[in-house]
């Protein structure tokens, strides 16, 4: 009797598993297809596509597009630009985000919930809506201080706006995580006479490593992939990040999509590297905040 | 670098006051700011709206000729054209280059009205006699002053391969009016070819067809008035344009909305299509494929429909230069733009060997190849020049409204009345400028 039940149960489970596998498989294909297609395109010359069409049988396959792309994109300059925008922006976002989260979650005062709400709400505004005021403010403040390019047309201005925009999300995630850390730890620190700064720096910050790591990956990806702010807040293209260099592969009238595909593959590499370095923390960081221990 | 620049550098290096200290503290930005503050009479900046190889060579040829002629130094900044165009408003309000590359007509007037361009009427006093009147009109703002110096143009016409027409036994010179044209299309269709290659995925490609049909059927004045809102989209005359257009649909490829303009061009390049209405700029693409393909390419004016208007109008967008009002060295910008418009400046660009049809009427055209000379001939037949729909009407109407409307028409040509009504409604609902 029990044997038949468990056999029937096992059979049903197997069908279910198979169904789920097929389902996941289909989705995996849907996700992988564009990447594989980009990779495939990047290996073929445009002249062949132009003459024979996209679905033609390839006559030649090679890495020519990659070498052309690296040269046309002026890769070292633009990668460097991306680095000096992304690295400080991520660092400052995490620093300020963790400080704010620490205060709103560890100290109770009248406005701490509304403050948290304010930070999160700021994140909901689309950049397209606020870029004109930001742009005007950058110019005005720059004019006051006697240098129009103090914020506008400068990489620091772009760093600043990224910090402002991403801080809300960082604060939100970090404060939710901090609420799961037992209050007793904080109380013990206070009893031992830790100052507010020591409490933050030596007690809380080490405990925040997993969410900080996962946020670092997310922030790096978002800021690195940004094109909009760099476009509207800078006027000189040679200061813009790598997303703008991709545009250099695009002609005014003709777009060599195969070359562009190669460029996209190159531009995507650094985010992948960051992801693989922080991968373990990324996954554990995502789940750690989810359950209250 | 002049003395002024050096003094800026010294004060920065040895006696930093508070303001400069702030700049210094900004690190990377400081370096950028320092470089760009090298204004003075001897240094200016030029903004190119292209990163393509050919045009870049051409512009650098112009810049180095200018530097040699004037002794000034020019900083060359290049931005990819779409990014440049989308960001132009911010660019001009912020820290623009002194002289930059732009387009004539409405797109220039729009920014001139906002006070973002420098009045260069005095430049026109000096070099104006080197341009035909139609160019001066295209360079003039709504206030009657000039804000633009033309560099080059390209005509929109009927392009085909000479060899294909010869195989079909058609004489290109014999295609003058609509009946000749339909005869040619029938000939191509009977050979299993696409007669009239079209792509409208981008939403702008088919605007050229609308322009030329409207100008052929209703004349230049009607077209210009319609673009400016003085005529109605619901007018029976506008409706007539779509009646003719619909006659072309059976000869088109059936994936018009899936192809961008270069998809349509590929059909011509691959000899799958007989003819295409397009701007001649794409000749460069044929040349890139092979010299043979380029030599095979030809252009004629779009056929006559209404004998009253014959073939008197052509879409020929003019590209050129403007001087920014917020630049650091507007006088330098004016000096550069004057050189760019002059015969010597144009010659410097032509000398780079890149194909270009100069806007200067005194230009020596002996270096033009056969296709370029034919472009000139096509251009000379026309009395009126239009700039292309998305340059002739409000930018907030052309791209977001007319483009999708034409795409919708391609999906269902019978819905034309509803589409035209909606176009008129949306025009009426536009906020005043």
Coordinates of N, CA and C in Angstrom, one line a residue, chain B residues 225-409:
Chain B
X225 N 3.5 75.1 -47.2 CA 2.4 75.6 -46.4 C 1.8 74.5 -45.5
X226 N 1.8 73.2 -46.0 CA 1.3 72.1 -45.2 C 2.3 71.9 -44.0
X227 N 3.6 71.9 -44.3 CA 4.6 71.7 -43.3 C 4.5 72.8 -42.2
X228 N 4.1 74.0 -42.6 CA 4.0 75.1 -41.6 C 2.7 75.2 -40.9
X229 N 1.8 74.3 -41.3 CA 0.4 74.3 -40.7 C -0.6 75.2 -41.3
X230 N -0.2 75.8 -42.5 CA -1.1 76.8 -43.1 C -2.1 76.0 -44.0
X231 N -1.8 74.8 -44.3 CA -2.8 73.9 -45.1 C -3.2 72.8 -44.2
X232 N -4.3 72.1 -44.5 CA -4.8 71.0 -43.7 C -4.3 69.6 -44.2
X233 N -4.0 68.8 -43.2 CA -3.7 67.4 -43.6 C -5.0 66.7 -44.1
X234 N -6.2 67.2 -43.7 CA -7.4 66.5 -44.1 C -7.8 67.0 -45.5
X235 N -7.1 67.9 -46.1 CA -7.4 68.5 -47.4 C -7.5 67.4 -48.5
X236 N -8.4 67.5 -49.4 CA -8.5 66.5 -50.5 C -7.1 66.4 -51.3
X237 N -6.4 67.5 -51.3 CA -5.1 67.5 -52.0 C -4.1 66.6 -51.3
X238 N -4.1 66.7 -49.9 CA -3.2 65.8 -49.2 C -3.6 64.4 -49.4
X239 N -4.9 64.1 -49.4 CA -5.5 62.8 -49.6 C -5.0 62.2 -50.9
X240 N -4.9 63.1 -51.9 CA -4.5 62.7 -53.3 C -3.1 62.0 -53.3
X241 N -2.2 62.5 -52.4 CA -0.8 62.0 -52.3 C -0.9 60.5 -52.0
X242 N -1.8 60.1 -51.1 CA -1.8 58.7 -50.7 C -2.4 57.9 -51.8
X243 N -3.3 58.5 -52.6 CA -3.8 57.7 -53.8 C -2.7 57.3 -54.7
X244 N -1.8 58.2 -55.0 CA -0.7 57.9 -55.8 C 0.3 56.9 -55.1
X245 N 0.5 57.1 -53.9 CA 1.4 56.3 -53.1 C 0.9 54.9 -53.1
X246 N -0.4 54.7 -53.0 CA -1.0 53.4 -52.9 C -0.7 52.6 -54.2
X247 N -0.6 53.4 -55.4 CA -0.3 52.7 -56.6 C 1.1 52.1 -56.6
X248 N 2.0 52.6 -55.8 CA 3.4 52.1 -55.7 C 3.5 50.9 -54.8
X249 N 2.5 50.7 -53.9 CA 2.7 49.7 -52.9 C 2.8 48.3 -53.5
X250 N 2.1 47.9 -54.6 CA 2.2 46.6 -55.2 C 3.6 46.3 -55.7
X251 N 4.4 47.4 -56.0 CA 5.7 47.2 -56.5 C 6.8 47.2 -55.5
X252 N 6.4 47.4 -54.2 CA 7.4 47.5 -53.1 C 7.7 46.1 -52.6
X253 N 8.8 45.9 -51.9 CA 9.0 44.7 -51.1 C 7.9 44.6 -50.0
X254 N 7.6 43.4 -49.6 CA 6.4 43.3 -48.7 C 6.8 43.5 -47.2
X255 N 8.1 43.7 -46.9 CA 8.5 43.9 -45.5 C 9.0 45.3 -45.3
X256 N 8.3 46.3 -45.8 CA 8.7 47.7 -45.7 C 9.0 48.1 -44.3
X257 N 8.1 47.6 -43.3 CA 8.2 48.1 -42.0 C 9.3 47.3 -41.2
X258 N 9.8 46.3 -41.8 CA 10.9 45.5 -41.1 C 12.3 46.0 -41.6
X259 N 12.3 46.8 -42.6 CA 13.6 47.2 -43.1 C 13.9 48.7 -42.8
X260 N 15.2 48.9 -42.4 CA 15.6 50.3 -42.3 C 16.0 50.7 -43.7
X261 N 16.5 52.0 -43.8 CA 16.8 52.4 -45.2 C 17.9 51.5 -45.8
X262 N 18.8 51.1 -44.9 CA 19.9 50.3 -45.5 C 19.5 48.9 -46.0
X263 N 18.4 48.4 -45.4 CA 17.8 47.2 -45.8 C 17.3 47.3 -47.2
X264 N 16.7 48.5 -47.5 CA 16.2 48.7 -48.8 C 17.3 48.9 -49.8
X265 N 18.4 49.5 -49.3 CA 19.6 49.7 -50.2 C 20.2 48.4 -50.6
X266 N 20.2 47.5 -49.6 CA 20.8 46.2 -49.9 C 20.0 45.5 -51.0
X267 N 18.7 45.7 -51.1 CA 17.9 45.1 -52.2 C 18.4 45.6 -53.5
X268 N 18.8 46.9 -53.6 CA 19.3 47.5 -54.8 C 20.7 46.9 -55.1
X269 N 21.5 46.9 -54.0 CA 22.9 46.4 -54.2 C 22.9 45.0 -54.6
X270 N 22.0 44.2 -54.1 CA 21.9 42.7 -54.5 C 21.2 42.5 -55.7
X271 N 20.8 43.5 -56.4 CA 20.0 43.4 -57.7 C 18.7 42.7 -57.6
X272 N 18.1 42.8 -56.4 CA 16.8 42.2 -56.2 C 15.7 43.3 -56.4
X273 N 16.1 44.6 -56.4 CA 15.2 45.6 -56.6 C 15.7 46.5 -57.7
X274 N 14.8 47.1 -58.5 CA 15.1 47.9 -59.6 C 15.4 49.4 -59.3
X275 N 14.6 50.0 -58.4 CA 14.8 51.4 -58.1 C 14.5 51.7 -56.7
X276 N 14.9 52.8 -56.2 CA 14.7 53.3 -54.8 C 14.8 54.8 -54.8
X277 N 13.8 55.4 -54.0 CA 13.9 56.8 -53.8 C 14.7 57.0 -52.5
X278 N 15.8 57.7 -52.6 CA 16.7 57.9 -51.4 C 17.6 59.1 -51.6
X279 N 18.2 59.5 -50.5 CA 19.2 60.6 -50.7 C 20.5 60.0 -51.2
X280 N 21.2 60.7 -52.0 CA 22.4 60.2 -52.7 C 23.6 59.9 -51.8
X281 N 23.4 60.2 -50.5 CA 24.5 60.0 -49.6 C 25.0 58.5 -49.6
X282 N 24.0 57.6 -49.9 CA 24.4 56.2 -49.7 C 25.3 55.7 -50.8
X283 N 25.7 56.6 -51.8 CA 26.7 56.3 -52.8 C 27.9 55.8 -52.1
X284 N 28.3 56.4 -51.0 CA 29.5 56.0 -50.3 C 29.5 54.5 -49.9
X285 N 28.3 54.0 -49.7 CA 28.1 52.5 -49.3 C 28.4 51.7 -50.5
X286 N 27.9 52.1 -51.7 CA 28.2 51.4 -52.9 C 29.7 51.3 -53.2
X287 N 30.3 52.5 -52.9 CA 31.7 52.7 -53.2 C 32.5 51.7 -52.3
X288 N 32.0 51.6 -51.0 CA 32.7 50.7 -50.1 C 32.6 49.3 -50.5
X289 N 31.5 48.9 -51.1 CA 31.3 47.6 -51.6 C 32.3 47.3 -52.8
X290 N 32.3 48.2 -53.8 CA 33.3 48.1 -54.9 C 33.1 49.3 -55.8
X291 N 34.2 49.6 -56.5 CA 34.1 50.7 -57.4 C 33.1 50.4 -58.5
X292 N 33.1 49.2 -58.9 CA 32.2 48.7 -60.0 C 30.7 49.0 -59.6
X293 N 30.3 48.7 -58.3 CA 29.0 49.0 -57.9 C 28.7 50.5 -57.9
X294 N 29.7 51.2 -57.5 CA 29.5 52.7 -57.4 C 29.3 53.3 -58.8
X295 N 30.1 52.8 -59.8 CA 30.0 53.3 -61.2 C 28.7 53.0 -61.8
X296 N 28.1 51.9 -61.3 CA 26.8 51.5 -61.8 C 25.6 52.3 -61.3
X297 N 25.9 53.0 -60.3 CA 24.8 53.7 -59.6 C 24.4 55.0 -60.4
X298 N 23.1 55.3 -60.5 CA 22.6 56.5 -61.2 C 21.4 57.1 -60.5
X299 N 21.2 58.4 -60.8 CA 20.0 59.1 -60.2 C 19.3 59.9 -61.2
X300 N 18.0 59.9 -61.1 CA 17.2 60.8 -62.0 C 16.2 61.5 -61.1
X301 N 15.6 62.6 -61.5 CA 14.6 63.2 -60.6 C 13.3 62.3 -60.6
X302 N 12.6 62.4 -59.5 CA 11.3 61.7 -59.4 C 10.4 62.2 -60.5
X303 N 9.6 61.3 -61.2 CA 8.9 61.6 -62.4 C 7.8 62.7 -62.1
X304 N 7.5 63.4 -63.2 CA 6.4 64.4 -63.1 C 5.1 63.7 -63.0
X305 N 4.2 64.4 -62.2 CA 2.8 63.9 -62.0 C 1.9 64.9 -62.6
X306 N 2.0 66.1 -62.0 CA 1.1 67.2 -62.5 C 2.0 68.1 -63.4
X307 N 1.6 68.2 -64.7 CA 2.4 69.0 -65.6 C 2.6 70.5 -65.2
X308 N 1.7 70.9 -64.4 CA 1.7 72.3 -63.9 C 3.0 72.5 -63.1
X309 N 3.4 71.5 -62.3 CA 4.6 71.6 -61.5 C 5.8 70.9 -62.0
X310 N 5.6 70.2 -63.1 CA 6.7 69.5 -63.7 C 7.6 68.8 -62.7
X311 N 8.9 69.0 -62.8 CA 9.8 68.4 -61.8 C 10.6 69.5 -61.2
X312 N 9.8 70.5 -60.6 CA 10.5 71.7 -60.2 C 10.9 71.7 -58.7
X313 N 10.6 70.7 -58.0 CA 11.0 70.7 -56.6 C 11.9 69.5 -56.2
X314 N 12.8 69.6 -55.3 CA 13.6 68.5 -54.9 C 13.9 68.6 -53.4
X315 N 13.9 67.4 -52.7 CA 14.4 67.4 -51.3 C 15.9 67.4 -51.4
X316 N 16.5 68.4 -50.9 CA 18.0 68.3 -50.9 C 18.5 68.9 -49.6
X317 N 18.6 68.1 -48.5 CA 19.0 68.6 -47.2 C 20.4 69.2 -47.3
X318 N 20.6 70.4 -46.7 CA 21.8 71.1 -46.7 C 22.5 70.9 -45.3
X319 N 23.7 70.5 -45.3 CA 24.5 70.4 -44.1 C 25.5 71.5 -44.1
X320 N 25.9 72.0 -42.9 CA 26.8 73.1 -42.8 C 27.2 73.4 -41.4
X321 N 27.5 74.6 -41.1 CA 28.0 75.0 -39.8 C 27.3 76.2 -39.1
X322 N 27.3 76.2 -37.8 CA 26.8 77.3 -37.0 C 27.8 77.8 -36.0
X323 N 27.6 79.0 -35.5 CA 28.5 79.5 -34.4 C 27.6 79.5 -33.2
X324 N 28.1 78.9 -32.1 CA 27.3 78.9 -30.8 C 27.3 80.2 -30.1
X325 N 26.2 80.6 -29.5 CA 26.2 81.8 -28.8 C 26.9 81.7 -27.4
X326 N 26.9 80.6 -26.8 CA 27.6 80.4 -25.5 C 29.0 79.9 -25.6
X327 N 29.6 79.9 -26.8 CA 30.9 79.5 -27.0 C 31.9 80.5 -26.3
X328 N 33.1 80.0 -26.1 CA 34.1 80.9 -25.4 C 34.7 81.9 -26.3
X329 N 34.7 81.6 -27.6 CA 35.4 82.4 -28.6 C 34.6 82.5 -29.8
X330 N 33.5 83.3 -29.7 CA 32.6 83.4 -30.9 C 33.2 84.1 -32.1
X331 N 34.1 85.0 -31.8 CA 34.8 85.7 -32.9 C 35.7 84.6 -33.7
X332 N 36.3 83.8 -32.9 CA 37.1 82.7 -33.6 C 36.2 81.8 -34.4
X333 N 35.0 81.5 -33.8 CA 34.1 80.6 -34.5 C 33.6 81.2 -35.8
X334 N 33.4 82.6 -35.8 CA 33.0 83.3 -37.0 C 34.1 83.2 -38.0
X335 N 35.3 83.4 -37.6 CA 36.4 83.3 -38.5 C 36.5 82.0 -39.2
X336 N 36.3 80.9 -38.4 CA 36.4 79.6 -38.9 C 35.2 79.3 -39.9
X337 N 34.0 79.8 -39.5 CA 32.9 79.5 -40.4 C 33.0 80.2 -41.7
X338 N 33.6 81.4 -41.7 CA 33.8 82.2 -42.9 C 34.8 81.4 -43.8
X339 N 35.8 80.8 -43.2 CA 36.8 80.1 -44.0 C 36.1 78.8 -44.6
X340 N 35.2 78.2 -43.7 CA 34.6 76.9 -44.1 C 33.7 77.1 -45.3
X341 N 33.0 78.3 -45.4 CA 32.1 78.6 -46.5 C 32.8 79.0 -47.7
X342 N 34.0 79.5 -47.6 CA 34.7 80.1 -48.8 C 35.1 78.9 -49.7
X343 N 35.5 79.4 -50.9 CA 35.9 78.4 -51.9 C 37.2 77.6 -51.4
X344 N 38.1 78.3 -50.8 CA 39.3 77.6 -50.3 C 39.0 76.5 -49.3
X345 N 38.1 76.9 -48.3 CA 37.7 75.9 -47.3 C 37.1 74.7 -47.9
X346 N 36.1 74.9 -48.9 CA 35.5 73.8 -49.5 C 36.5 73.0 -50.3
X347 N 37.4 73.7 -50.9 CA 38.4 72.9 -51.7 C 39.3 72.0 -50.8
X348 N 39.6 72.6 -49.6 CA 40.3 71.7 -48.6 C 39.6 70.5 -48.3
X349 N 38.3 70.6 -48.2 CA 37.5 69.3 -47.9 C 37.4 68.4 -49.1
X350 N 37.3 69.0 -50.3 CA 37.3 68.2 -51.5 C 38.6 67.5 -51.8
X351 N 39.7 68.2 -51.4 CA 41.0 67.7 -51.6 C 41.3 66.4 -50.8
X352 N 40.5 66.1 -49.8 CA 40.7 64.9 -49.0 C 40.3 63.7 -49.8
X353 N 39.6 63.9 -51.0 CA 39.2 62.8 -51.8 C 37.9 62.2 -51.4
X354 N 37.3 62.7 -50.3 CA 36.0 62.2 -49.9 C 34.9 62.8 -50.8
X355 N 33.9 62.0 -51.3 CA 32.9 62.5 -52.1 C 32.0 63.6 -51.4
X356 N 31.9 64.7 -52.0 CA 31.1 65.8 -51.4 C 30.6 66.7 -52.5
X357 N 29.4 67.2 -52.4 CA 28.9 68.1 -53.4 C 28.9 69.5 -52.7
X358 N 29.8 70.4 -53.1 CA 29.9 71.6 -52.4 C 28.7 72.6 -52.6
X359 N 28.4 73.4 -51.6 CA 27.3 74.3 -51.7 C 27.8 75.6 -52.3
X360 N 29.1 75.8 -52.4 CA 29.7 77.0 -53.0 C 29.5 77.1 -54.5
X361 N 28.9 78.1 -55.0 CA 28.6 78.1 -56.5 C 29.9 78.3 -57.3
X362 N 30.9 78.8 -56.7 CA 32.2 79.0 -57.5 C 33.0 77.8 -57.6
X363 N 32.6 76.7 -56.9 CA 33.4 75.6 -56.8 C 33.8 75.0 -58.1
X364 N 35.0 74.6 -58.2 CA 35.5 73.9 -59.4 C 35.0 72.4 -59.3
X365 N 34.1 72.0 -60.3 CA 33.5 70.7 -60.2 C 34.2 69.7 -61.0
X366 N 35.4 70.1 -61.5 CA 36.0 69.1 -62.5 C 36.5 67.8 -61.8
X367 N 36.6 67.9 -60.5 CA 37.1 66.7 -59.8 C 35.9 65.8 -59.4
X368 N 34.7 66.2 -59.7 CA 33.5 65.4 -59.4 C 33.5 64.2 -60.3
X369 N 33.0 63.0 -59.8 CA 32.9 61.9 -60.7 C 31.5 61.9 -61.4
X370 N 31.2 60.9 -62.2 CA 30.0 61.0 -63.1 C 28.8 61.0 -62.2
X371 N 28.7 60.2 -61.1 CA 27.5 60.2 -60.3 C 27.3 61.6 -59.6
X372 N 28.4 62.2 -59.2 CA 28.2 63.5 -58.6 C 27.8 64.6 -59.6
X373 N 28.3 64.5 -60.8 CA 27.9 65.4 -61.8 C 26.4 65.2 -62.2
X374 N 26.0 64.0 -62.2 CA 24.5 63.7 -62.4 C 23.7 64.3 -61.2
X375 N 24.2 64.2 -60.0 CA 23.5 64.8 -58.9 C 23.3 66.3 -59.1
X376 N 24.4 66.9 -59.6 CA 24.3 68.4 -59.9 C 23.2 68.6 -61.0
X377 N 23.2 67.8 -62.0 CA 22.2 68.0 -63.1 C 20.8 67.8 -62.5
X378 N 20.6 66.8 -61.7 CA 19.3 66.6 -61.1 C 18.9 67.8 -60.2
X379 N 19.9 68.4 -59.5 CA 19.7 69.5 -58.7 C 19.3 70.7 -59.5
X380 N 20.0 70.9 -60.6 CA 19.8 72.1 -61.4 C 18.5 72.1 -62.1
X381 N 17.9 71.0 -62.3 CA 16.5 71.0 -62.9 C 15.5 71.6 -62.0
X382 N 15.8 71.5 -60.7 CA 14.8 71.9 -59.7 C 14.9 73.4 -59.5
X383 N 13.7 74.0 -59.3 CA 13.7 75.5 -59.0 C 13.6 75.7 -57.5
X384 N 12.9 74.8 -56.8 CA 12.7 74.9 -55.4 C 13.4 73.8 -54.6
X385 N 14.0 74.1 -53.5 CA 14.6 73.1 -52.7 C 13.9 73.0 -51.3
X386 N 13.5 71.8 -51.0 CA 13.0 71.5 -49.7 C 14.0 70.8 -48.9
X387 N 13.9 70.8 -47.5 CA 15.0 70.2 -46.7 C 14.7 68.8 -46.3
X388 N 13.6 68.2 -46.5 CA 13.1 66.9 -46.0 C 12.2 67.2 -44.9
X389 N 11.1 66.3 -44.8 CA 10.0 66.6 -43.9 C 10.5 66.8 -42.5
X390 N 11.4 66.0 -42.0 CA 11.7 66.1 -40.6 C 12.7 67.3 -40.3
X391 N 13.0 68.0 -41.4 CA 13.8 69.3 -41.2 C 12.9 70.5 -41.5
X392 N 11.7 70.2 -42.2 CA 10.9 71.3 -42.6 C 9.8 71.7 -41.7
X393 N 9.5 70.8 -40.8 CA 8.3 71.1 -39.9 C 8.8 70.9 -38.4
X394 N 7.9 71.2 -37.5 CA 8.3 71.1 -36.1 C 8.9 69.8 -35.7
X395 N 10.0 69.8 -35.0 CA 10.6 68.5 -34.6 C 9.7 67.7 -33.7
X396 N 8.8 68.3 -32.9 CA 7.9 67.5 -32.1 C 6.7 67.0 -32.9
X397 N 6.6 67.3 -34.1 CA 5.5 66.8 -35.0 C 6.1 65.8 -35.9
X398 N 7.2 66.1 -36.6 CA 7.7 65.1 -37.6 C 8.0 63.7 -37.1
X399 N 8.9 63.7 -36.1 CA 9.3 62.3 -35.6 C 8.2 61.6 -34.8
X400 N 7.7 62.2 -33.8 CA 6.7 61.5 -33.0 C 5.3 61.3 -33.6
X401 N 4.9 62.2 -34.6 CA 3.6 62.1 -35.1 C 3.5 61.6 -36.6
X402 N 4.2 62.3 -37.5 CA 4.2 61.9 -38.9 C 4.8 60.5 -39.1
X403 N 5.9 60.3 -38.5 CA 6.6 59.0 -38.7 C 5.7 57.8 -38.4
X404 N 5.1 57.7 -37.2 CA 4.2 56.6 -36.9 C 3.0 56.6 -37.7
X405 N 2.5 57.7 -38.1 CA 1.3 57.8 -39.0 C 1.6 57.1 -40.3
X406 N 2.7 57.4 -40.9 CA 3.0 56.7 -42.2 C 3.2 55.2 -42.0
X407 N 3.8 54.9 -40.9 CA 4.0 53.4 -40.6 C 2.6 52.7 -40.5
X408 N 1.7 53.4 -39.9 CA 0.4 52.9 -39.7 C -0.3 52.8 -41.1
X409 N -0.1 53.7 -41.9 CA -0.6 53.7 -43.3 C -0.1 52.5 -44.1

